[in-house]
Tab-separated table of C-alpha atoms in Angstrom:
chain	number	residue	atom	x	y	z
A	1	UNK	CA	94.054	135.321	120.094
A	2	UNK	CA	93.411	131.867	119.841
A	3	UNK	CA	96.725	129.651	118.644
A	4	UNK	CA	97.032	128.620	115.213
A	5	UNK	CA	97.091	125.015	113.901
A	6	UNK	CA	100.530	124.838	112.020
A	7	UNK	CA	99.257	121.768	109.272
A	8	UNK	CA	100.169	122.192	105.694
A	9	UNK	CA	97.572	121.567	103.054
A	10	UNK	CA	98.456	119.086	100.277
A	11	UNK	CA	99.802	120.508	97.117
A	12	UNK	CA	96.581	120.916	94.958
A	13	UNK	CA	96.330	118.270	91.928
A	14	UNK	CA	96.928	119.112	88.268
A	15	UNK	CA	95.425	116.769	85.327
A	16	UNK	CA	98.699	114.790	83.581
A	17	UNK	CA	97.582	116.531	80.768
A	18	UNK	CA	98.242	114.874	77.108
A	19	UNK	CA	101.657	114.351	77.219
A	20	UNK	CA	102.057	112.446	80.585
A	21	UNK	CA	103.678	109.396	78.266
A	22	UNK	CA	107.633	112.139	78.045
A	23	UNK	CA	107.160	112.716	81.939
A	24	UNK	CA	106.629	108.929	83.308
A	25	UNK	CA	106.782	106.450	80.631
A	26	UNK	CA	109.056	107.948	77.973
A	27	UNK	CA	110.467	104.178	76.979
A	28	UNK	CA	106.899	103.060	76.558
A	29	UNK	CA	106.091	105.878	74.107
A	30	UNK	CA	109.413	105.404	71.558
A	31	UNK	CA	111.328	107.960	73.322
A	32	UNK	CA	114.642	106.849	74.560
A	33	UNK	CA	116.101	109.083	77.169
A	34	UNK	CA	116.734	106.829	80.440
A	35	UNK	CA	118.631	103.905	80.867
A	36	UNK	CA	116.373	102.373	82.940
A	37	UNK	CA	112.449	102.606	82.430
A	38	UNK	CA	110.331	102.753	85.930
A	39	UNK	CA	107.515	100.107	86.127
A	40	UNK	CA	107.641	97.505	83.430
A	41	UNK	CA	107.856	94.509	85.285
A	42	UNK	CA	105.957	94.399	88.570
A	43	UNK	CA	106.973	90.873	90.004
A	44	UNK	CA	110.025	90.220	88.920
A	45	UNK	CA	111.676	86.795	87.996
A	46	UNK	CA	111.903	85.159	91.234
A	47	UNK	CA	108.531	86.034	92.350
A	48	UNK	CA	106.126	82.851	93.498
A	49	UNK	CA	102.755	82.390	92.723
A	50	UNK	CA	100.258	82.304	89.705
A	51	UNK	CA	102.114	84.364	85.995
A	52	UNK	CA	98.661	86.414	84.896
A	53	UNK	CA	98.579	88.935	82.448
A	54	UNK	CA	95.627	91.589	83.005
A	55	UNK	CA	94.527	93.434	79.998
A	56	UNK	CA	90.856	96.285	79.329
A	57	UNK	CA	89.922	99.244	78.361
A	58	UNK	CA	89.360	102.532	80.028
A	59	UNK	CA	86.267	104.224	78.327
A	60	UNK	CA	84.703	107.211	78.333
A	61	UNK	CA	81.459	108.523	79.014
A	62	UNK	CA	80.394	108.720	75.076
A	63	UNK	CA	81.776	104.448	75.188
A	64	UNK	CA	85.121	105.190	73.419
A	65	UNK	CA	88.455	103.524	74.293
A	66	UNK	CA	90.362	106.822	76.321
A	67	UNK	CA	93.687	106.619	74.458
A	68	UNK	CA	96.671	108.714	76.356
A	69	UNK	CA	95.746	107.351	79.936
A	70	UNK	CA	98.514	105.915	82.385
A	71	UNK	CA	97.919	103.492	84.736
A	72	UNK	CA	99.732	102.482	88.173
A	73	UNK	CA	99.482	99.301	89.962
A	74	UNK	CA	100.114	98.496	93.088
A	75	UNK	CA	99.977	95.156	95.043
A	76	UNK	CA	101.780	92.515	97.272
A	77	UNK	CA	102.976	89.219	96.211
A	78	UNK	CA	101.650	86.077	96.686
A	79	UNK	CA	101.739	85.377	100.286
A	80	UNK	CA	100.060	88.811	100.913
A	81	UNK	CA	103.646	90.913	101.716
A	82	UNK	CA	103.936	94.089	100.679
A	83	UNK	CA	107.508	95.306	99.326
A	84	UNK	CA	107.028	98.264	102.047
A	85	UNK	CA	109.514	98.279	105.117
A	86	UNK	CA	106.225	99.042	107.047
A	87	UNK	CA	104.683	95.483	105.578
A	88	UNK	CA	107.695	94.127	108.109
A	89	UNK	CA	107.940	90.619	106.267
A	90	UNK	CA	110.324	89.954	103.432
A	91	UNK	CA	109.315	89.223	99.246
A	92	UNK	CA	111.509	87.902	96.949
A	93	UNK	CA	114.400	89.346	95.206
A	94	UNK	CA	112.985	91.601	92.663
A	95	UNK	CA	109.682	91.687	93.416
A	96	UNK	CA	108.717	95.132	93.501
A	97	UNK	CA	104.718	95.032	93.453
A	98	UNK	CA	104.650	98.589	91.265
A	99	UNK	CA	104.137	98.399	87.839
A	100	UNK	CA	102.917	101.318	85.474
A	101	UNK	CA	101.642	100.824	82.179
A	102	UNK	CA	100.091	103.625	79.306
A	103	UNK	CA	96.966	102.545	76.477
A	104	UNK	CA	97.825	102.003	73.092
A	105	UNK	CA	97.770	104.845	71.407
A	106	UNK	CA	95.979	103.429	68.822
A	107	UNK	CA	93.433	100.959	70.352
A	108	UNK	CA	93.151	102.009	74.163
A	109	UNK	CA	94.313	98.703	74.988
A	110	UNK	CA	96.635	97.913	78.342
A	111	UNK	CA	97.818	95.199	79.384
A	112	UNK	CA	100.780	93.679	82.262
A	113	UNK	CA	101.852	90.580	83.595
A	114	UNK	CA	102.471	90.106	87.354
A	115	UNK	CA	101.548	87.242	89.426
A	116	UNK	CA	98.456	86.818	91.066
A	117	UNK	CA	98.628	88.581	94.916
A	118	UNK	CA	97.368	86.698	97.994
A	119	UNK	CA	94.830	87.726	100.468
A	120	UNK	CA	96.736	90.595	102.394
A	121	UNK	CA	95.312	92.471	105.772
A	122	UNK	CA	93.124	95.016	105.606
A	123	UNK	CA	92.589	97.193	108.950
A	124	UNK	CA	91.620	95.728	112.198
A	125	UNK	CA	93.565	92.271	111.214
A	126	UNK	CA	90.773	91.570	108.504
A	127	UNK	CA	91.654	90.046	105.618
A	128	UNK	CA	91.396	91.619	102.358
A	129	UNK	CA	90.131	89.188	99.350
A	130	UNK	CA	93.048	89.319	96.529
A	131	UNK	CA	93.280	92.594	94.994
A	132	UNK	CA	95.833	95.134	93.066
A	133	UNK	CA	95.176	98.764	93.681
A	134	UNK	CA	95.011	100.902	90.706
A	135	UNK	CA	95.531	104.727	89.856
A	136	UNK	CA	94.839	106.399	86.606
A	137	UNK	CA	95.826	109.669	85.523
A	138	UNK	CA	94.737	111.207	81.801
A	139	UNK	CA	94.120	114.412	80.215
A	140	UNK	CA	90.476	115.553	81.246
A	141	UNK	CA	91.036	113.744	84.570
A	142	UNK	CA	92.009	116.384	87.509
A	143	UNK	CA	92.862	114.161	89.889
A	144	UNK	CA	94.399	110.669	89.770
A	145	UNK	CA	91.597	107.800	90.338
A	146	UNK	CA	91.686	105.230	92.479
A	147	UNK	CA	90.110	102.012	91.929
A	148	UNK	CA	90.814	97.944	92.658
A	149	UNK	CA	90.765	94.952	90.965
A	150	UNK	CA	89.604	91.646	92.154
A	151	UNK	CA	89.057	88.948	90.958
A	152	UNK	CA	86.235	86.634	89.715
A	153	UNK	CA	87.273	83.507	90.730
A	154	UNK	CA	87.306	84.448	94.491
A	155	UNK	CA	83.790	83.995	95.554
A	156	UNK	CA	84.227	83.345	98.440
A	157	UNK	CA	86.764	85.633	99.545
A	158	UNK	CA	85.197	88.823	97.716
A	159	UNK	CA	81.987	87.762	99.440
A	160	UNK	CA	83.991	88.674	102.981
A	161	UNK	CA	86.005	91.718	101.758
A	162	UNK	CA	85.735	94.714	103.960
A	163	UNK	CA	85.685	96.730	100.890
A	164	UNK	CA	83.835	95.157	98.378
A	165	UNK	CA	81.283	94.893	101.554
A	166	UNK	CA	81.150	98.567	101.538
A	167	UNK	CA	79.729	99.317	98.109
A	168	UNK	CA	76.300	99.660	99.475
A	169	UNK	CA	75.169	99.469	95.462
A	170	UNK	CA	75.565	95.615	95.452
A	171	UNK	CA	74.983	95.517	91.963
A	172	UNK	CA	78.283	98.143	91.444
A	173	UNK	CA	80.783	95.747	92.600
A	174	UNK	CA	81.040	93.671	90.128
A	175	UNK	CA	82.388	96.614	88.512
A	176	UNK	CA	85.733	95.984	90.049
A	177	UNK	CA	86.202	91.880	89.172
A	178	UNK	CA	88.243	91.220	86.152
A	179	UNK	CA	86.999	88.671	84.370
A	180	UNK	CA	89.278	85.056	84.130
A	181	UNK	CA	90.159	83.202	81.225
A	182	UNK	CA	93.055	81.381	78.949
A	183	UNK	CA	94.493	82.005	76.265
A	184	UNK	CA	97.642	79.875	74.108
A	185	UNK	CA	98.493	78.763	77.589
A	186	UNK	CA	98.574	82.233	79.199
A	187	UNK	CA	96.054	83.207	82.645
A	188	UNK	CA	94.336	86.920	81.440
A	189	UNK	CA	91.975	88.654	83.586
A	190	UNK	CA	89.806	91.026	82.047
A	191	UNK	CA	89.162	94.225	83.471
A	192	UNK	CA	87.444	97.248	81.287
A	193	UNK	CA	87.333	100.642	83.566
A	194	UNK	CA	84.420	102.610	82.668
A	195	UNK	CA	84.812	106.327	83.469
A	196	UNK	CA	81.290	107.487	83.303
A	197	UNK	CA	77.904	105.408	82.211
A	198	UNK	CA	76.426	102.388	82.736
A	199	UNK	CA	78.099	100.241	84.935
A	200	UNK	CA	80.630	103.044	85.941
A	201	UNK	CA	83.297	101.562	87.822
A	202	UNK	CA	83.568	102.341	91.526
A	203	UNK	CA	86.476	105.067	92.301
A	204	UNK	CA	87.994	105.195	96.152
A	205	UNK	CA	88.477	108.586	98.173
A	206	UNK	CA	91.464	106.567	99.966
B	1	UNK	CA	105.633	106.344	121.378
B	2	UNK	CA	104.415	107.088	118.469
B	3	UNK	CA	103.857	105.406	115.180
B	4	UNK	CA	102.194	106.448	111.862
B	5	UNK	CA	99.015	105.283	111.555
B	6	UNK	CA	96.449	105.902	108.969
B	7	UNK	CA	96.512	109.372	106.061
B	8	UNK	CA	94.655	112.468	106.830
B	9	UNK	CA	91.868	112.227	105.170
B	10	UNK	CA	92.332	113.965	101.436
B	11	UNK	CA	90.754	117.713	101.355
B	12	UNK	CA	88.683	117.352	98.599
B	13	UNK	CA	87.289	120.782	98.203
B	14	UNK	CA	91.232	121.643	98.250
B	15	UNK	CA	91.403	119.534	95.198
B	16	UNK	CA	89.937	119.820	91.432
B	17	UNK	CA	86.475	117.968	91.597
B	18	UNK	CA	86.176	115.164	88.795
B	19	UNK	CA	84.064	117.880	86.327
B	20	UNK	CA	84.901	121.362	84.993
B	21	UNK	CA	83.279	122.147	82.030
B	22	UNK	CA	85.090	124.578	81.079
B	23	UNK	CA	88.059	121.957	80.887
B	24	UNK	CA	86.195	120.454	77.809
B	25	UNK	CA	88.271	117.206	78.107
B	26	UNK	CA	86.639	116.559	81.410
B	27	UNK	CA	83.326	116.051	80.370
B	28	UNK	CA	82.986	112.664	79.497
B	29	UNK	CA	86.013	111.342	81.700
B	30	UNK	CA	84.756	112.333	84.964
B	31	UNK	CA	83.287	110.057	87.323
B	32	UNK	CA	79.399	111.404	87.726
B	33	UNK	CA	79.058	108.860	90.764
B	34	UNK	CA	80.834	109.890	94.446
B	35	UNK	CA	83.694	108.489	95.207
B	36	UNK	CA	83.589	105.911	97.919
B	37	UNK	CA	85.749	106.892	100.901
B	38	UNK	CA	87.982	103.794	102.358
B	39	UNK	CA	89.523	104.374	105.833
B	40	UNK	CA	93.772	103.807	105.044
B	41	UNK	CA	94.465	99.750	104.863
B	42	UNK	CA	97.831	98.581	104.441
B	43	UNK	CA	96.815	98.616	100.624
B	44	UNK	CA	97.028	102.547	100.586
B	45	UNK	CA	99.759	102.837	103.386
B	46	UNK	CA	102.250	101.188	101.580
B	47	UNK	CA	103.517	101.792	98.304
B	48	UNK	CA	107.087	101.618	95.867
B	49	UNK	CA	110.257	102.641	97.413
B	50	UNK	CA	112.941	103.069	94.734
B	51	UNK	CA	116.834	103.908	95.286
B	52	UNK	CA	119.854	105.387	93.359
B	53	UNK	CA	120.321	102.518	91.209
B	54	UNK	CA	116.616	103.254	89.743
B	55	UNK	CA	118.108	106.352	88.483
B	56	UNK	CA	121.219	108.399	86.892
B	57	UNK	CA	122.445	111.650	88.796
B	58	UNK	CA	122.299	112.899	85.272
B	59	UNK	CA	118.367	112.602	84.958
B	60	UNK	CA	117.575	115.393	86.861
B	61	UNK	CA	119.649	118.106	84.672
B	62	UNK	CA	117.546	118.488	81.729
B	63	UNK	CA	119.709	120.838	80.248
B	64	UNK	CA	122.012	118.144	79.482
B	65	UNK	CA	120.239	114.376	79.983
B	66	UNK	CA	119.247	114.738	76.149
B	67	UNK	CA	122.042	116.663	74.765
B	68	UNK	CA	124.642	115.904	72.479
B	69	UNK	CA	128.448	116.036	73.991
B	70	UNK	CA	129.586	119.602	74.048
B	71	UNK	CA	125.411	121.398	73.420
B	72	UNK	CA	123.004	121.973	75.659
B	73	UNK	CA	118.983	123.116	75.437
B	74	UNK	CA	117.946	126.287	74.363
B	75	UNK	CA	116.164	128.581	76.928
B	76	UNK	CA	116.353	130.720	79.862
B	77	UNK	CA	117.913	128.631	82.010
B	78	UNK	CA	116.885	127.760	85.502
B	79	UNK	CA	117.207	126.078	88.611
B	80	UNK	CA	113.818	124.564	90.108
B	81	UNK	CA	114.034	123.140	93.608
B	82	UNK	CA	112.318	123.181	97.265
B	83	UNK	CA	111.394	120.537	99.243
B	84	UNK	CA	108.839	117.514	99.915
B	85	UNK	CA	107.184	117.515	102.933
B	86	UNK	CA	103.827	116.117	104.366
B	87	UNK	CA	100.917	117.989	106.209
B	88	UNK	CA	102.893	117.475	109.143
B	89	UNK	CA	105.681	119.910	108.034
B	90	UNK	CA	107.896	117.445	108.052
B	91	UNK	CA	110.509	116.328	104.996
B	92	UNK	CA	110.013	113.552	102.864
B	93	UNK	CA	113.228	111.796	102.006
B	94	UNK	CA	114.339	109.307	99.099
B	95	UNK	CA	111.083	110.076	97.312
B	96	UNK	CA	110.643	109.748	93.619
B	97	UNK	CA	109.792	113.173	91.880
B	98	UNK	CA	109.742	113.264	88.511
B	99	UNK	CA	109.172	116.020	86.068
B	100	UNK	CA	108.336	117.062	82.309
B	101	UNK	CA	107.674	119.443	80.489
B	102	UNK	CA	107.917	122.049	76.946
B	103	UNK	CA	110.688	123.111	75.409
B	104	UNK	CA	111.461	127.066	75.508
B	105	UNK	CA	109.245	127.802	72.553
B	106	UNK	CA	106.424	125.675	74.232
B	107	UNK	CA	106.756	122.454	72.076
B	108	UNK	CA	106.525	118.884	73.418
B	109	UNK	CA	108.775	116.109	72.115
B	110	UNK	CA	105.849	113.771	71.552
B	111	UNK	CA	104.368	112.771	68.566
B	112	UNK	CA	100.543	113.960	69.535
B	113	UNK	CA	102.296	117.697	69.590
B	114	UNK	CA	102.127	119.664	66.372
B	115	UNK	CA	102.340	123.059	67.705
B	116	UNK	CA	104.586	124.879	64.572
B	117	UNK	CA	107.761	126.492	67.494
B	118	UNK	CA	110.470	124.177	66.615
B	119	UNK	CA	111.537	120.884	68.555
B	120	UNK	CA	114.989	121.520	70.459
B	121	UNK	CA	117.778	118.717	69.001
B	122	UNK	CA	119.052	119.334	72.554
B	123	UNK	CA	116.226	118.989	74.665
B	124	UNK	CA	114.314	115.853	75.966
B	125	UNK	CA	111.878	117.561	78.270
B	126	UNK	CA	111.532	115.269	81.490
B	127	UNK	CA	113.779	114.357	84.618
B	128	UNK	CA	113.748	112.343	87.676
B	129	UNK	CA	115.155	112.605	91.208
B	130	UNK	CA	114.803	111.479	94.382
B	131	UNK	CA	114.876	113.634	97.650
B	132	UNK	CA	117.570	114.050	99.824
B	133	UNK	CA	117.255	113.060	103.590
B	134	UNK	CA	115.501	116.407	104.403
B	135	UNK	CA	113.058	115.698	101.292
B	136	UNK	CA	115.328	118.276	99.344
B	137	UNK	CA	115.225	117.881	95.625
B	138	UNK	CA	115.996	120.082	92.613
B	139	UNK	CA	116.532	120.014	88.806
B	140	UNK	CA	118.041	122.322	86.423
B	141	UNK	CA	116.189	122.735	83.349
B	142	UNK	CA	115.192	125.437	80.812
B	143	UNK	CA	112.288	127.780	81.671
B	144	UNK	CA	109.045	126.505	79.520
B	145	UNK	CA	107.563	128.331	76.646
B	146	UNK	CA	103.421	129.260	76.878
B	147	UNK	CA	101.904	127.541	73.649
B	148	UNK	CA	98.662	126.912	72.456
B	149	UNK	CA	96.012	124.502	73.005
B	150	UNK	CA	92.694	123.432	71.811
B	151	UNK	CA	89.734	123.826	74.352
B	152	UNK	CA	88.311	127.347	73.462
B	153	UNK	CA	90.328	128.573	70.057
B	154	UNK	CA	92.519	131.361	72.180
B	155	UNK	CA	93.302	128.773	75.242
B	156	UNK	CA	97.215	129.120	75.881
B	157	UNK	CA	98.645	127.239	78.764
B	158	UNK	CA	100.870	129.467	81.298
B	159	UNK	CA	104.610	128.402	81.632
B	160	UNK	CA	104.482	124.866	83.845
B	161	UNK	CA	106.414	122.115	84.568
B	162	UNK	CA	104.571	118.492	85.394
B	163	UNK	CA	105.576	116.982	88.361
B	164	UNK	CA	104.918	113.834	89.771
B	165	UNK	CA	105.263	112.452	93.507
B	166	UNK	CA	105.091	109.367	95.381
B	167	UNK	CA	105.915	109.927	99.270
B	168	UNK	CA	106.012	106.432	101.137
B	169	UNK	CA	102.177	105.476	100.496
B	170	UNK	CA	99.962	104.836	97.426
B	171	UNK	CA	97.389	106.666	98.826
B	172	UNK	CA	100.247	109.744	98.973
B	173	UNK	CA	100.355	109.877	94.686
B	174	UNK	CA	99.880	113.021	93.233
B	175	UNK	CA	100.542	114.811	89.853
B	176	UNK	CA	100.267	118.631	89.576
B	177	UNK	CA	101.730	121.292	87.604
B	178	UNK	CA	104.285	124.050	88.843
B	179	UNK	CA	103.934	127.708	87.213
B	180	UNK	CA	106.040	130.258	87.356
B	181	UNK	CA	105.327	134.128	89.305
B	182	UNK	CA	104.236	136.756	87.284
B	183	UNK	CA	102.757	134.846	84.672
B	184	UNK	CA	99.610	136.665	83.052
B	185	UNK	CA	98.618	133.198	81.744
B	186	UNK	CA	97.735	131.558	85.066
B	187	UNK	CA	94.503	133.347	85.574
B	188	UNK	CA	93.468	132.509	82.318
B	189	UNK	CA	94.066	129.336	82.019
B	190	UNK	CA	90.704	126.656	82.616
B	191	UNK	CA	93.294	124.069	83.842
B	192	UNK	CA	94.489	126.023	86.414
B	193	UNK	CA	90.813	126.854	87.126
B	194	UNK	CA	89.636	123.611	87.821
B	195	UNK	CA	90.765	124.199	91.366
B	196	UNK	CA	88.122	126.396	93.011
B	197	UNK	CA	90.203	127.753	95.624
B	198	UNK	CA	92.104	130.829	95.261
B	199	UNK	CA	94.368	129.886	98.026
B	200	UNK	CA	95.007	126.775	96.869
B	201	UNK	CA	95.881	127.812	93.350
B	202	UNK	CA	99.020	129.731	94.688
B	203	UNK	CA	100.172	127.362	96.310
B	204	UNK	CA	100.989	125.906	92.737
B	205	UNK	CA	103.162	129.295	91.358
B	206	UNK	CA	106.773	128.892	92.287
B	207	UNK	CA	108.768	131.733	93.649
B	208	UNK	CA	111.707	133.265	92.260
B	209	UNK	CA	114.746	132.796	94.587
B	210	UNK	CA	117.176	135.073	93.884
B	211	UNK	CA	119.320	133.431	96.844
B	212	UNK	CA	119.200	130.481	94.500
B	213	UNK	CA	120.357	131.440	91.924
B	214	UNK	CA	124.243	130.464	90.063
B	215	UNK	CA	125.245	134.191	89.706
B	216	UNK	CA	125.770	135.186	85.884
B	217	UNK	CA	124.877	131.378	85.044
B	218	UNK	CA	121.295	129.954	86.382
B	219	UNK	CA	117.979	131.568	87.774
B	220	UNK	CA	116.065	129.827	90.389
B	221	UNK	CA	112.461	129.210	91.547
B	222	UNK	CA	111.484	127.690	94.457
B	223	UNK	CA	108.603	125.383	94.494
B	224	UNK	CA	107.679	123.140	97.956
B	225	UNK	CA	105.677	119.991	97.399
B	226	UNK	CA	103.393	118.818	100.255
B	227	UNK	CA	102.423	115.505	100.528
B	228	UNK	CA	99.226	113.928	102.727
B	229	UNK	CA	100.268	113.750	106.608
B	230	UNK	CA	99.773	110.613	108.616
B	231	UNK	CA	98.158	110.464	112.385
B	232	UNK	CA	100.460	109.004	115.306
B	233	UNK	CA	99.210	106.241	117.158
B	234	UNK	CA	99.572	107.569	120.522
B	235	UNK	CA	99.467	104.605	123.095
B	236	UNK	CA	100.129	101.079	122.380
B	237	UNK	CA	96.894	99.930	123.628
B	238	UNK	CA	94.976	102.048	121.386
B	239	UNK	CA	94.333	99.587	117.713
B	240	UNK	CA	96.795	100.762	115.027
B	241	UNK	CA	95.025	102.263	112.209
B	242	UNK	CA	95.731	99.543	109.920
């Protein structure tokens, strides 16, 4: 008999179901159990760099706001540097690059502030344009999506990105730039996900 | 010497796909366009490390993190533990895992629940942890109630417990749901369904362990978590897979 390969397959996913909001973001959702909430503030105080507050929508195939989705961010600071012993460069104090947000119950909106990341390195020491990885969980979705936001005021750099170069649709990737503009003061970048329909957004296998 | 280098790639007939009708909610929230595979960057390699001051020891006993002094939840109570590892076999340690779930008559604590079984005063419903160095985590909790839910009108959702993962990469993230052996529910249910694979679907029940178990005190089930394994970079001269 031939030998066996001894791998392990990955634990199957699950949908986060309706009630994900007690599980991961229990502060978030009125209920006060921890002491200390995971994910509210991405970049911290110290972190350098551009204060931008990114706000959308994620809507369903029928063009309603999805209401009980959570969101995950992920992304390095400024300079590019992951918070990731593997990044092997430092960030400052605080700066943790995660954030996790849920929709408004009642509107479907989210929204979270974190400073704008730098150009980090993709593989083959390319460089990435600016971008924050996203995941999104939600009842009816089986397995978390993955997506990324850039940004619209990177022309140039989102014309060279490895990724964004990839989408062989050209006309999806404009799906993934948020949108740039000010309000009172504040930087917000727009960025509507669209589950299903016209101008789906563009999900990652990654 | 070898160094991680880039995820195996994801097993996606493993996996749910995006639509399963008869998960209703699925419908109109699944992608209908494939999924565009990326090769691992150091955008998916890395991801958030948290640490004991993140948490409370206290989090991951749920009989008592929502209790008033002196009560505790109502329910069968059990043990739930077993380790993290990757496709490699190998532990996963000081990784986030956190859980949530029903109370022993099935109801959430959250306002979008209306099912008529009583709330517990004494029960939250979620808990958080962090493997040990061997990836070794646990939680004591009360076993979940089976309620009700709206898909077909006689859906009711086996006995689970949500658990979510992060390992040491984004690309690593995973939620799932752990059920419980023996429960007549689990090949009912269109959730559980979703994944084709009959193989794969056990791999989701958790075991009783009666070596486990707090004699005359708490049962215990064991439930392993595997994470996505990562290839070695063999030789030096060979390009990293980031």
């Amino acid at each position: 008999m031939r030998q066996q390969l001894d791998y392990l397959k990955e634990t199957p996913s699950q949908t986060a179901g309706p009630y994900v909001h007690i599980g991961l973001a229990p502060g978030a959702a009125g209920f006060d159990i921890y002491s200390h909430e995971l994910g509210w503030d991405i970049a911290g105080p110290n972190a350098k760099g551009e204060r931008i507050r990114i706000e959308g929508l994620v809507i369903d195939g029928t063009g309603s706001p999805v209401k009980d989705v959570l969101l995950e961010a992920w992304q390095p600071n400024s300079e590019g540097v992951f918070a990731h012993p593997e990044d092997g460069r430092t960030v400052e104090k605080g700066f943790r690059g995660w954030g996790r947000v849920i929709t408004d119950f009642e509107t479907g909106e989210w929204v979270f502030d974190t400073v704008k990341p730098g150009p980090s390195l993709g593989r083959n020491g390319k460089m990435c344009a600016p971008h924050i990885s996203l995941w999104l969980v939600a009842r009816g979705i089986n397995i978390g999506l993955n997506t990324r936001l850039y940004f619209d005021d990177e022309d140039k750099a989102n014309a060279d990105d490895p990724v964004l170069s990839l989408i062989e649709w050209e006309r999806r990737r404009p799906t993934l730039l948020a949108k740039r503009s000010e309000k009172d003061g504040k930087i917000i970048y727009r960025f509507d996900i669209r589950l299903q329909g016209e101008d789906e957004t563009v999900f990652f296998d990654v | 010497m070898r160094k991680p280098a880039e995820f195996y790639q994801r097993d996606r007939q493993w996996h749910p796909p995006a639509l399963t009708p008869d998960y209703k909610t699925s419908v109109s929230r699944s992608p209908r366009y494939s999924l565009i595979s990326l090769q691992s960057s150091p955008s998916e390699i890395t991801g958030p490390v948290f640490g004991h001051n993140d948490i409370d020891p206290l989090d991951k006993d749920l009989i008592y993190n929502y209790a008033k002094a002196g009560e505790s939840a109502i329910g069968e109570r059990i043990i739930l533990h077993g380790r993290v590892l990757d496709e490699n076999g190998k532990g996963i340690p000081n990784t986030l895992v956190e859980a949530w779930q029903a109370n022993a008559g099935g109801r959430y604590r959250h306002k979008k629940d209306t099912y008529l079984a009583p709330i517990d005063p004494n029960f939250g419903g979620c808990g958080r942890t962090l493997t040990d160095e061997t990836g070794y985590y646990y939680f004591r909790t009360v076993k979940p109630g089976a309620y009700p839910w709206r898909n077909w009108v006689n859906n009711w959702r086996p006995a689970h417990i949500h658990l979510s993962i992060f390992g040491t990469g984004f690309a690593q993230r995973l939620i799932t749901q752990c059920y419980f052996e023996g429960d007549p529910l689990i090949a009912k249910c269109p959730i559980v369904k979703t994944i084709p694979d009959e193989k794969a679907r056990e791999q989701l029940i958790s075991r009783l362990d009666l070596n486990a178990t707090i004699p005359l005190d708490t049962i215990a089930y064991k439930f392993d978590i595997v994470l996505r394994g990562r290839r070695s970079t063999l030789f030096e001269n060979r390009l990293e897979g980031n």
